[in-house]
Amino acid sequence: QVELVESGGGLVQTGGSLRLSCEASKVIFSNYNMGWFRQAPGKEREFVAAITRSGVTPYYPDSVKGRFTISRDNAKNAVYLQMNSLKPEDTAVYYCVGDRAPVGSWGTQKWTSLDNWGQGTQVTVSS
């Protein structure tokens, strides 16, 4: 079982940036694909970004492509989400997730099919 702890959320103005971090423990981190989802009030949890075990291949939905960058440091058991050009519609609780499932499907499968979630960190973008 992966233990994940997110940090880095906060309040930022439209156009601003934030960097989220997620630290993993109790596992061999490099065995897991890692990613981020978000959930706004009253909405379904949605895919934001994912990265393969090696950190070579990232995946993004069109809604964040070009603005968000996911990266990982396997030596530090950590995954990051750099968010630039933030918009009010990016406001949500952001969750870190680790799973062995192929990341290419994370954007289309139900989020509940993935295991190992963090507790979430709030991101609020003011207009």
XYZ file of C-alpha atoms in Angstrom:
127
model
C 0.000 0.000 0.000
C 1.360 3.384 -1.053
C 1.181 6.261 1.379
C 0.953 9.611 -0.416
C 1.109 13.115 1.065
C 0.438 16.202 -1.062
C 1.542 19.748 -0.385
C 1.822 23.074 -2.161
C -1.780 24.085 -2.633
C -3.038 27.557 -1.880
C -4.702 30.691 -3.166
C -3.400 32.342 -6.326
C -4.669 34.948 -8.751
C -5.620 34.219 -12.348
C -2.487 33.826 -14.420
C -0.389 32.822 -11.446
C 1.535 29.634 -10.750
C 1.689 26.937 -8.115
C 3.799 23.830 -7.688
C 2.262 20.822 -6.026
C 4.367 18.092 -4.472
C 3.506 14.553 -3.503
C 5.780 12.365 -1.429
C 5.370 8.605 -1.324
C 6.397 6.149 1.342
C 6.168 2.471 2.231
C 6.744 1.353 -1.346
C 9.302 1.032 -4.062
C 8.301 4.315 -5.689
C 9.795 3.544 -9.073
C 7.395 0.602 -9.446
C 4.415 2.944 -9.706
C 3.065 5.197 -12.368
C 2.096 8.478 -10.737
C -0.418 11.161 -11.480
C -2.733 13.930 -10.410
C -6.504 14.248 -10.463
C -8.691 17.085 -9.280
C -12.211 17.463 -7.993
C -14.198 20.671 -7.933
C -17.315 21.037 -5.749
C -20.238 19.140 -7.246
C -18.141 17.634 -10.013
C -16.607 14.278 -10.757
C -12.934 13.724 -10.042
C -11.039 14.299 -13.282
C -7.677 13.403 -14.707
C -5.036 16.148 -14.746
C -1.685 14.519 -15.461
C 0.232 11.266 -15.255
C 3.777 10.117 -15.723
C 5.349 6.743 -16.312
C 7.615 4.919 -13.850
C 10.749 6.153 -15.552
C 9.510 9.720 -15.757
C 10.018 9.820 -19.500
C 6.436 10.029 -20.768
C 3.839 12.458 -19.408
C 0.125 12.505 -20.235
C -2.274 15.459 -20.019
C -5.850 16.212 -20.999
C -6.392 19.106 -23.386
C -7.711 21.281 -20.551
C -4.246 21.616 -18.973
C -1.870 20.768 -21.825
C 0.701 23.512 -22.274
C 0.027 24.975 -18.824
C 0.748 22.086 -16.437
C 3.887 19.969 -16.220
C 4.233 16.754 -14.285
C 7.616 15.450 -13.207
C 9.024 12.963 -10.750
C 12.199 12.331 -8.807
C 12.514 8.639 -8.025
C 15.476 9.274 -5.735
C 13.255 11.445 -3.541
C 10.084 9.331 -3.922
C 8.294 12.425 -5.136
C 6.097 13.603 -7.971
C 5.398 17.237 -8.804
C 2.831 19.257 -10.707
C 3.909 22.667 -11.945
C 0.827 24.701 -12.780
C 1.183 27.894 -14.782
C -1.307 30.340 -16.279
C -3.883 29.253 -13.749
C -7.548 29.938 -14.375
C -10.531 30.100 -12.017
C -11.770 26.825 -13.507
C -8.628 25.138 -12.177
C -9.976 25.630 -8.666
C -10.338 22.204 -7.056
C -8.900 19.770 -4.570
C -5.903 18.138 -6.235
C -5.143 14.504 -5.470
C -1.970 12.557 -6.029
C -2.382 8.942 -7.151
C -0.045 6.019 -7.641
C -0.971 2.865 -9.508
C 0.583 0.130 -11.606
C -2.058 0.492 -14.344
C -0.816 1.881 -17.684
C -0.994 5.664 -17.592
C -2.303 5.889 -21.139
C -5.719 4.816 -19.871
C -5.921 7.050 -16.809
C -7.735 9.785 -18.710
C -10.543 7.521 -19.837
C -11.061 5.018 -17.050
C -13.066 5.660 -13.892
C -10.913 7.255 -11.215
C -12.147 4.707 -8.702
C -10.293 2.004 -10.635
C -7.009 3.478 -9.416
C -5.598 2.678 -5.998
C -3.435 4.651 -3.594
C -4.686 8.207 -3.212
C -3.380 11.068 -1.143
C -5.590 13.206 1.073
C -5.711 16.099 -1.401
C -4.590 19.707 -1.393
C -6.818 22.695 -2.147
C -6.011 24.981 -5.060
C -8.050 28.165 -5.383
C -7.642 30.542 -8.297
C -9.242 33.935 -7.834
C -10.504 35.987 -10.761
